[in-house]
Amino acid sequence: MKIFCIGRNYVAHAKELGNEVPEEPVIFLKPKTALLKPHLPFYYPEFTNELHYECELVLRICKNGRYINKRYAHQYYDAITLGIDFTARDIQNELKQKGLPWEKAKAWDNSAVLGKWRPMSDFPDLKNINFGFYKNNELVQQGNSGRMIYSFNTLLVNISKYFSLNIGDVIFTGTPSGVGEALPGDELEGILEDQVVLNLKVE
């Protein structure tokens, strides 16, 4: 299983972190061990003093493929949910300043959280999927798939130029603006259109 992640896929988020808007998708990966297993608690990692949440639409791959044609890209994913790409922001900033890879900041154990899957058939318009992310009952992130720089199908085409996509892989499609700090005791909730799909407490 591969966990693909897309960085800087919303203009406002790229700007809030002082990054340039990319000319092509920014791709990085998390290992399978980054996935928080269902029903297990999430513990604030001891190696960071600045843990950030990043809520994202996540696609589930249902068909093996490589060099996918955009015309058929929609056939390669069958479900969607919300996920949290947890980031040790202090470590990431240090690594970025040194021009080093981000894995220690983003790919650590349990840094990827997935919500409940919903079938793509629930969403007839892929360019108009709304979601919201709440911290302690306060809306902190709000997104719409139509505001992504690179659409779902464009992402599949680009990723499959470099990597094989396999059944069970997931794609975190990028986070909108509003990322921020998560602290022990915080209650996090993700709503996909009209349904709560993600609940998590930071322990």
XYZ file of N, CA and C in Angstrom, residues 24-120:
291
model
N 3.478 22.149 -11.494
C 2.949 20.804 -11.620
C 2.764 20.249 -10.209
N 1.988 19.172 -10.047
C 1.717 18.673 -8.698
C 2.982 18.358 -7.903
N 2.964 18.732 -6.623
C 4.043 18.386 -5.700
C 3.650 17.070 -5.028
N 4.429 16.022 -5.265
C 4.094 14.686 -4.778
C 5.102 14.245 -3.723
N 4.590 13.730 -2.601
C 5.452 13.040 -1.649
C 4.692 11.834 -1.130
N 5.363 10.933 -0.447
C 4.737 9.707 0.016
C 4.929 9.509 1.511
N 3.980 8.809 2.081
C 4.104 8.321 3.451
C 4.132 6.796 3.385
N 4.868 6.143 4.277
C 4.859 4.676 4.294
C 3.568 4.139 4.902
N 3.350 2.864 4.726
C 2.146 2.228 5.277
C 2.051 2.414 6.788
N 3.195 2.447 7.459
C 3.214 2.593 8.917
C 2.747 3.969 9.368
N 2.609 4.910 8.440
C 2.110 6.243 8.797
C 0.602 6.229 9.038
N -0.076 5.183 8.583
C -1.528 5.127 8.697
C -1.954 4.738 10.113
N -2.746 5.608 10.739
C -3.283 5.291 12.066
C -4.342 4.207 11.917
N -4.164 3.103 12.609
C -5.111 2.002 12.496
C -6.446 2.391 13.135
N -7.541 1.901 12.559
C -8.872 2.249 13.088
C -9.007 1.915 14.576
N -9.680 2.797 15.276
C -10.032 2.617 16.698
C -8.831 2.726 17.640
N -7.653 3.064 17.115
C -6.512 3.287 17.990
C -6.401 4.775 18.308
N -5.944 5.124 19.501
C -5.808 6.544 19.851
C -4.648 7.194 19.111
N -4.750 8.514 18.957
C -3.659 9.288 18.363
C -2.950 10.046 19.471
N -1.658 9.803 19.611
C -0.868 10.460 20.655
C 0.016 11.557 20.060
N 0.054 12.670 20.740
C 0.921 13.775 20.321
C 2.363 13.278 20.331
N 3.068 13.370 19.187
C 4.430 12.827 19.124
C 5.409 13.622 19.989
N 6.338 12.908 20.598
C 7.247 13.529 21.564
C 8.358 14.340 20.897
N 8.543 14.178 19.590
C 9.691 14.813 18.923
C 9.372 16.177 18.317
N 8.138 16.653 18.485
C 7.785 17.956 17.924
C 7.157 18.845 18.987
N 7.322 20.146 18.814
C 6.659 21.130 19.670
C 5.640 21.948 18.881
N 5.420 21.559 17.623
C 4.492 22.312 16.770
C 3.811 21.357 15.800
N 2.822 20.638 16.299
C 2.070 19.688 15.487
C 0.934 20.414 14.776
N 0.888 20.277 13.449
C -0.162 20.907 12.662
C -1.074 19.866 12.015
N -2.356 20.196 11.932
C -3.306 19.390 11.168
C -3.404 19.956 9.749
N -3.645 19.076 8.791
C -3.957 19.457 7.417
C -5.047 18.509 6.942
N -6.274 18.991 6.825
C -7.394 18.151 6.405
C -7.493 18.144 4.877
N -7.759 16.966 4.311
C -7.741 16.818 2.861
C -8.786 15.808 2.388
N -9.232 15.994 1.150
C -9.998 14.958 0.467
C -9.045 13.831 0.090
N -9.468 12.590 0.324
C -8.614 11.431 0.058
C -9.348 10.464 -0.870
N -8.661 9.997 -1.897
C -9.222 9.044 -2.854
C -8.689 7.643 -2.585
N -9.527 6.641 -2.834
C -9.108 5.240 -2.708
C -9.004 4.614 -4.090
N -7.843 4.078 -4.385
C -7.599 3.463 -5.693
C -8.222 2.070 -5.741
N -8.931 1.785 -6.840
C -9.650 0.515 -6.965
C -9.192 -0.311 -8.159
N -8.177 0.176 -8.882
C -7.752 -0.499 -10.109
C -6.264 -0.240 -10.314
N -5.540 -1.259 -10.715
C -4.110 -1.087 -10.974
C -3.904 -0.302 -12.265
N -2.885 0.567 -12.275
C -2.649 1.332 -13.496
C -1.317 2.045 -13.514
N -0.865 2.337 -14.720
C 0.342 3.126 -14.957
C 0.117 3.900 -16.242
N 0.646 5.090 -16.345
C 0.445 5.952 -17.519
C -1.052 6.060 -17.843
N -1.824 6.483 -16.861
C -3.278 6.533 -16.998
C -3.689 7.686 -17.917
N -4.599 7.389 -18.828
C -5.173 8.396 -19.719
C -6.222 9.194 -18.945
N -6.170 10.511 -19.047
C -7.096 11.356 -18.285
C -8.553 11.010 -18.572
N -8.823 10.579 -19.776
C -10.182 10.235 -20.177
C -10.762 9.098 -19.325
N -9.882 8.211 -18.857
C -10.333 7.041 -18.087
C -9.946 7.113 -16.607
N -9.366 8.231 -16.186
C -8.822 8.324 -14.828
C -9.885 8.096 -13.762
N -11.114 8.524 -14.021
C -12.183 8.395 -13.017
C -12.507 6.937 -12.694
N -12.078 6.014 -13.564
C -12.358 4.594 -13.338
C -11.402 3.971 -12.321
N -10.394 4.719 -11.889
C -9.347 4.154 -11.037
C -9.557 4.441 -9.548
N -10.599 5.178 -9.186
C -10.889 5.393 -7.765
C -12.386 5.237 -7.545
N -12.743 4.624 -6.417
C -14.147 4.285 -6.191
C -14.719 4.840 -4.896
N -13.901 5.493 -4.086
C -14.389 5.999 -2.802
C -13.591 7.234 -2.395
N -14.200 8.014 -1.519
C -13.574 9.255 -1.059
C -13.869 9.438 0.422
N -12.959 10.073 1.113
C -13.163 10.411 2.512
C -12.343 11.656 2.832
N -12.297 11.999 4.107
C -11.398 13.040 4.574
C -10.249 12.393 5.337
N -9.102 13.001 5.261
C -7.942 12.531 5.999
C -7.196 13.693 6.613
N -6.385 13.376 7.601
C -5.512 14.388 8.207
C -4.068 14.016 7.914
N -3.368 14.943 7.284
C -1.924 14.823 7.092
C -1.283 15.592 8.240
N -0.972 14.880 9.324
C -0.327 15.538 10.456
C 1.124 15.869 10.107
N 1.542 17.061 10.509
C 2.863 17.562 10.150
C 3.567 18.143 11.364
N 4.799 17.735 11.576
C 5.641 18.358 12.598
C 6.238 19.609 11.963
N 5.531 20.730 12.114
C 5.870 21.931 11.352
C 7.244 22.481 11.721
N 7.625 22.394 12.994
C 8.937 22.904 13.381
C 10.047 22.107 12.699
N 9.870 20.798 12.617
C 10.874 19.961 11.952
C 10.868 20.225 10.452
N 9.672 20.364 9.877
C 9.602 20.634 8.439
C 10.309 21.944 8.079
N 10.089 22.978 8.877
C 10.725 24.265 8.583
C 12.243 24.170 8.643
N 12.748 23.413 9.621
C 14.192 23.218 9.721
C 14.725 22.479 8.490
N 14.023 21.446 8.075
C 14.453 20.654 6.923
C 14.396 21.474 5.639
N 13.338 22.273 5.491
C 13.199 23.098 4.284
C 14.327 24.123 4.193
N 14.690 24.703 5.338
C 15.763 25.695 5.334
C 17.095 25.095 4.897
N 17.268 23.796 5.184
C 18.508 23.109 4.815
C 18.408 22.424 3.455
N 17.241 22.539 2.820
C 17.060 21.894 1.522
C 16.992 20.384 1.604
N 16.532 19.858 2.750
C 16.492 18.415 2.978
C 15.075 17.871 2.806
N 14.931 16.551 2.585
C 13.601 15.934 2.443
C 12.758 16.092 3.710
N 11.437 15.899 3.558
C 10.474 16.180 4.616
C 10.063 14.961 5.433
N 10.577 13.782 5.135
C 10.004 12.564 5.726
C 9.883 12.620 7.248
N 10.881 13.138 7.929
C 10.821 13.178 9.394
C 9.693 14.075 9.894
N 9.261 15.002 9.064
C 8.203 15.929 9.456
C 6.808 15.429 9.090
N 6.722 14.535 8.102
C 5.412 14.163 7.579
C 5.151 12.667 7.479
N 6.156 11.827 7.571
C 5.968 10.401 7.264
C 6.115 9.498 8.480
N 6.079 10.069 9.670
C 6.264 9.285 10.886
C 5.029 8.429 11.175
N 5.206 7.465 12.060
C 4.127 6.538 12.406
C 2.877 7.294 12.863
N 1.727 6.910 12.293
C 0.410 7.441 12.658
C 0.183 8.886 12.214
N 0.981 9.367 11.280
C 0.822 10.743 10.804
C -0.267 10.895 9.756
N -0.847 9.788 9.310
C -1.935 9.825 8.318
C -3.193 9.222 8.938
N -4.244 10.006 8.996
C -5.509 9.554 9.585
C -6.577 9.564 8.494
N -7.323 8.473 8.395
C -8.388 8.366 7.397
C -9.750 8.294 8.074
N -10.739 8.923 7.446
C -12.100 8.847 7.921
C -12.848 7.693 7.274
N -14.153 7.710 7.413
C -15.018 6.678 6.847
C -15.182 6.910 5.342
N -15.018 5.833 4.584
C -15.119 5.940 3.121
C -16.568 6.121 2.682
N -16.742 6.943 1.646
C -18.033 7.085 0.988
C -17.858 6.783 -0.497
N -18.824 6.121 -1.130
C -18.679 5.784 -2.552
C -18.707 7.027 -3.431
N -17.953 6.994 -4.522
C -17.927 8.135 -5.433
C -19.299 8.403 -6.023
